[in-house]
Amino acid sequence: MVIFLSFIQKLLKGIQFFRNTKEHPIYYLFYFHCVHGITGLYAMERYNEEGCVWKYSYEWKIIYPKKGKHLKHISAWGNELHEDEETRKEFIVAFTPHHHHIPGYRRARKENWDVWTLEETFEFVAYYIQSGKEYKP
């Protein structure tokens, strides 16, 4: 774990985090991964009046080589409401709003008890980048 944390510190060195009052969209580029190629993390966070994250979406994607919308998806995490009246039937699930998108079939969701913050997302992705393992849930 110490190795991964030092990897994350190197990864984050020089990145300045900023927050506006509404949302924080940003891409973080990662080192080359021997299976996935050059990958990146798209992070979108929305904040409440107190400055706390109330809605998030983190997407680990293949940046290069270029692939189609569904093929570039490695993994994603979010907390959109599942029972919102605007949610389509195939997206409604019976667990807390924290969910994980299935690699290879982004529409499918499963419960997520591990990755709820940007820092936890970095820790998760760092393991696969450093080890060179392909992510397969």
PDB file of C-alpha atoms in Angstrom:
ATOM      1  CA  MET A   1       0.000   0.000   0.000  1.00  0.00           C
ATOM      2  CA  VAL A   2       2.886   2.373   0.742  1.00  0.00           C
ATOM      3  CA  ILE A   3       4.156   1.877  -2.813  1.00  0.00           C
ATOM      4  CA  PHE A   4       0.759   2.766  -4.239  1.00  0.00           C
ATOM      5  CA  LEU A   5       0.441   5.850  -2.053  1.00  0.00           C
ATOM      6  CA  SER A   6       3.864   7.102  -3.143  1.00  0.00           C
ATOM      7  CA  PHE A   7       2.832   6.430  -6.754  1.00  0.00           C
ATOM      8  CA  ILE A   8      -0.301   8.524  -6.215  1.00  0.00           C
ATOM      9  CA  GLN A   9       1.753  11.309  -4.629  1.00  0.00           C
ATOM     10  CA  LYS A  10       4.024  11.349  -7.703  1.00  0.00           C
ATOM     11  CA  LEU A  11       0.977  11.273  -9.934  1.00  0.00           C
ATOM     12  CA  LEU A  12      -0.610  14.201  -8.124  1.00  0.00           C
ATOM     13  CA  LYS A  13       2.597  16.227  -7.780  1.00  0.00           C
ATOM     14  CA  GLY A  14       2.180  19.447  -9.671  1.00  0.00           C
ATOM     15  CA  ILE A  15      -1.565  19.031 -10.174  1.00  0.00           C
ATOM     16  CA  GLN A  16      -3.411  21.892  -8.601  1.00  0.00           C
ATOM     17  CA  PHE A  17      -6.888  21.108  -7.390  1.00  0.00           C
ATOM     18  CA  PHE A  18      -9.402  23.902  -7.714  1.00  0.00           C
ATOM     19  CA  ARG A  19     -13.053  24.082  -6.873  1.00  0.00           C
ATOM     20  CA  ASN A  20     -15.641  26.473  -8.118  1.00  0.00           C
ATOM     21  CA  THR A  21     -19.008  26.750  -6.431  1.00  0.00           C
ATOM     22  CA  LYS A  22     -20.885  24.446  -8.813  1.00  0.00           C
ATOM     23  CA  GLU A  23     -18.755  21.764 -10.434  1.00  0.00           C
ATOM     24  CA  HIS A  24     -15.254  20.551 -11.177  1.00  0.00           C
ATOM     25  CA  PRO A  25     -14.756  18.801 -14.555  1.00  0.00           C
ATOM     26  CA  ILE A  26     -11.171  17.808 -15.372  1.00  0.00           C
ATOM     27  CA  TYR A  27      -9.085  15.181 -17.174  1.00  0.00           C
ATOM     28  CA  TYR A  28      -6.090  13.582 -15.460  1.00  0.00           C
ATOM     29  CA  LEU A  29      -3.690  11.770 -17.798  1.00  0.00           C
ATOM     30  CA  PHE A  30      -1.897   8.671 -16.539  1.00  0.00           C
ATOM     31  CA  TYR A  31       1.245   6.807 -17.478  1.00  0.00           C
ATOM     32  CA  PHE A  32       1.259   4.242 -20.264  1.00  0.00           C
ATOM     33  CA  HIS A  33      -0.465   0.960 -19.376  1.00  0.00           C
ATOM     34  CA  CYS A  34       0.886  -2.110 -21.195  1.00  0.00           C
ATOM     35  CA  VAL A  35      -2.615  -3.502 -21.922  1.00  0.00           C
ATOM     36  CA  HIS A  36      -4.815  -0.412 -22.185  1.00  0.00           C
ATOM     37  CA  GLY A  37      -2.341   2.100 -23.667  1.00  0.00           C
ATOM     38  CA  ILE A  38      -2.416   5.723 -22.510  1.00  0.00           C
ATOM     39  CA  THR A  39      -5.322   6.181 -20.137  1.00  0.00           C
ATOM     40  CA  GLY A  40      -6.950   9.066 -18.352  1.00  0.00           C
ATOM     41  CA  LEU A  41      -9.498   9.804 -15.694  1.00  0.00           C
ATOM     42  CA  TYR A  42     -12.376  12.151 -16.398  1.00  0.00           C
ATOM     43  CA  ALA A  43     -13.691  13.482 -13.113  1.00  0.00           C
ATOM     44  CA  MET A  44     -16.863  15.511 -12.639  1.00  0.00           C
ATOM     45  CA  GLU A  45     -17.816  16.665  -9.172  1.00  0.00           C
ATOM     46  CA  ARG A  46     -20.753  18.881  -8.237  1.00  0.00           C
ATOM     47  CA  TYR A  47     -20.785  20.736  -4.936  1.00  0.00           C
ATOM     48  CA  ASN A  48     -23.467  21.866  -2.507  1.00  0.00           C
ATOM     49  CA  GLU A  49     -23.544  25.257  -0.781  1.00  0.00           C
ATOM     50  CA  GLU A  50     -21.105  24.046   1.909  1.00  0.00           C
ATOM     51  CA  GLY A  51     -18.550  23.025  -0.734  1.00  0.00           C
ATOM     52  CA  CYS A  52     -19.046  19.271  -0.226  1.00  0.00           C
ATOM     53  CA  VAL A  53     -19.335  16.868  -3.152  1.00  0.00           C
ATOM     54  CA  TRP A  54     -22.982  15.834  -3.559  1.00  0.00           C
ATOM     55  CA  LYS A  55     -22.746  14.294  -7.027  1.00  0.00           C
ATOM     56  CA  TYR A  56     -19.774  12.672  -8.743  1.00  0.00           C
ATOM     57  CA  SER A  57     -18.794  10.773 -11.862  1.00  0.00           C
ATOM     58  CA  TYR A  58     -15.314   9.310 -12.407  1.00  0.00           C
ATOM     59  CA  GLU A  59     -14.492   7.593 -15.711  1.00  0.00           C
ATOM     60  CA  TRP A  60     -11.244   5.712 -16.403  1.00  0.00           C
ATOM     61  CA  LYS A  61     -10.827   5.736 -20.183  1.00  0.00           C
ATOM     62  CA  ILE A  62      -8.390   4.784 -22.915  1.00  0.00           C
ATOM     63  CA  ILE A  63      -7.016   7.986 -24.461  1.00  0.00           C
ATOM     64  CA  TYR A  64      -4.661   6.369 -26.991  1.00  0.00           C
ATOM     65  CA  PRO A  65      -4.972   4.320 -29.121  1.00  0.00           C
ATOM     66  CA  LYS A  66      -8.219   6.001 -30.172  1.00  0.00           C
ATOM     67  CA  LYS A  67     -11.282   3.811 -29.831  1.00  0.00           C
ATOM     68  CA  GLY A  68     -15.031   4.247 -30.088  1.00  0.00           C
ATOM     69  CA  LYS A  69     -17.195   5.553 -27.256  1.00  0.00           C
ATOM     70  CA  HIS A  70     -17.907   2.130 -25.762  1.00  0.00           C
ATOM     71  CA  LEU A  71     -14.519   0.552 -26.485  1.00  0.00           C
ATOM     72  CA  LYS A  72     -12.524   3.261 -24.690  1.00  0.00           C
ATOM     73  CA  HIS A  73     -14.394   2.653 -21.414  1.00  0.00           C
ATOM     74  CA  ILE A  74     -12.322   0.791 -18.804  1.00  0.00           C
ATOM     75  CA  SER A  75     -14.328   1.543 -15.678  1.00  0.00           C
ATOM     76  CA  ALA A  76     -16.516   4.258 -14.167  1.00  0.00           C
ATOM     77  CA  TRP A  77     -18.067   5.162 -10.825  1.00  0.00           C
ATOM     78  CA  GLY A  78     -20.873   7.541  -9.960  1.00  0.00           C
ATOM     79  CA  ASN A  79     -23.749   8.330  -7.650  1.00  0.00           C
ATOM     80  CA  GLU A  80     -26.590   9.443  -9.904  1.00  0.00           C
ATOM     81  CA  LEU A  81     -29.944   8.676  -8.366  1.00  0.00           C
ATOM     82  CA  HIS A  82     -31.382   5.431  -9.698  1.00  0.00           C
ATOM     83  CA  GLU A  83     -35.013   6.078  -8.922  1.00  0.00           C
ATOM     84  CA  ASP A  84     -35.186   9.600 -10.271  1.00  0.00           C
ATOM     85  CA  GLU A  85     -38.214  10.085 -12.529  1.00  0.00           C
ATOM     86  CA  GLU A  86     -35.891  10.879 -15.462  1.00  0.00           C
ATOM     87  CA  THR A  87     -33.933   7.607 -15.080  1.00  0.00           C
ATOM     88  CA  ARG A  88     -34.682   5.040 -17.774  1.00  0.00           C
ATOM     89  CA  LYS A  89     -35.959   1.638 -16.580  1.00  0.00           C
ATOM     90  CA  GLU A  90     -32.819  -0.305 -17.535  1.00  0.00           C
ATOM     91  CA  PHE A  91     -30.739   1.920 -15.229  1.00  0.00           C
ATOM     92  CA  ILE A  92     -32.883   1.547 -12.109  1.00  0.00           C
ATOM     93  CA  VAL A  93     -31.193  -0.687  -9.540  1.00  0.00           C
ATOM     94  CA  ALA A  94     -32.018  -1.715  -5.986  1.00  0.00           C
ATOM     95  CA  PHE A  95     -28.960  -0.452  -4.088  1.00  0.00           C
ATOM     96  CA  THR A  96     -27.558   2.831  -2.843  1.00  0.00           C
ATOM     97  CA  PRO A  97     -26.809   5.481  -5.469  1.00  0.00           C
ATOM     98  CA  HIS A  98     -23.084   4.644  -5.399  1.00  0.00           C
ATOM     99  CA  HIS A  99     -22.512   2.393  -8.395  1.00  0.00           C
ATOM    100  CA  HIS A 100     -19.873   1.023 -10.746  1.00  0.00           C
ATOM    101  CA  HIS A 101     -20.254   0.752 -14.523  1.00  0.00           C
ATOM    102  CA  ILE A 102     -19.340  -2.646 -15.939  1.00  0.00           C
ATOM    103  CA  PRO A 103     -16.357  -2.679 -18.340  1.00  0.00           C
ATOM    104  CA  GLY A 104     -17.408  -3.629 -21.850  1.00  0.00           C
ATOM    105  CA  TYR A 105     -21.063  -2.846 -21.134  1.00  0.00           C
ATOM    106  CA  ARG A 106     -21.215   0.638 -19.680  1.00  0.00           C
ATOM    107  CA  ARG A 107     -25.017   0.652 -19.393  1.00  0.00           C
ATOM    108  CA  ALA A 108     -24.932  -2.111 -16.786  1.00  0.00           C
ATOM    109  CA  ARG A 109     -24.373  -1.068 -13.182  1.00  0.00           C
ATOM    110  CA  LYS A 110     -23.446  -2.922 -10.037  1.00  0.00           C
ATOM    111  CA  GLU A 111     -23.101  -1.834  -6.440  1.00  0.00           C
ATOM    112  CA  ASN A 112     -19.977   0.023  -5.382  1.00  0.00           C
ATOM    113  CA  TRP A 113     -18.739   0.073  -1.801  1.00  0.00           C
ATOM    114  CA  ASP A 114     -15.080   0.954  -2.495  1.00  0.00           C
ATOM    115  CA  VAL A 115     -14.745   4.030  -4.732  1.00  0.00           C
ATOM    116  CA  TRP A 116     -16.699   7.107  -3.652  1.00  0.00           C
ATOM    117  CA  THR A 117     -14.090   9.891  -3.887  1.00  0.00           C
ATOM    118  CA  LEU A 118     -11.530  11.179  -6.366  1.00  0.00           C
ATOM    119  CA  GLU A 119      -8.705  10.031  -4.074  1.00  0.00           C
ATOM    120  CA  GLU A 120     -10.149   6.502  -3.880  1.00  0.00           C
ATOM    121  CA  THR A 121     -10.409   6.477  -7.667  1.00  0.00           C
ATOM    122  CA  PHE A 122      -6.714   7.384  -7.973  1.00  0.00           C
ATOM    123  CA  GLU A 123      -5.808   4.577  -5.552  1.00  0.00           C
ATOM    124  CA  PHE A 124      -7.878   2.068  -7.541  1.00  0.00           C
ATOM    125  CA  VAL A 125      -6.432   3.053 -10.922  1.00  0.00           C
ATOM    126  CA  ALA A 126      -2.861   3.339  -9.557  1.00  0.00           C
ATOM    127  CA  TYR A 127      -2.848  -0.363  -8.707  1.00  0.00           C
ATOM    128  CA  TYR A 128      -3.575  -1.362 -12.316  1.00  0.00           C
ATOM    129  CA  ILE A 129      -1.218   1.171 -13.880  1.00  0.00           C
ATOM    130  CA  GLN A 130       1.659   0.219 -11.602  1.00  0.00           C
ATOM    131  CA  SER A 131       1.109  -3.555 -11.847  1.00  0.00           C
ATOM    132  CA  GLY A 132       0.363  -3.553 -15.587  1.00  0.00           C
ATOM    133  CA  LYS A 133      -2.605  -5.860 -14.982  1.00  0.00           C
ATOM    134  CA  GLU A 134      -5.685  -5.588 -17.159  1.00  0.00           C
ATOM    135  CA  TYR A 135      -8.745  -4.505 -15.218  1.00  0.00           C
ATOM    136  CA  LYS A 136     -11.378  -7.256 -15.249  1.00  0.00           C
ATOM    137  CA  PRO A 137     -13.943  -7.180 -12.427  1.00  0.00           C
TER     138      PRO A 137
END
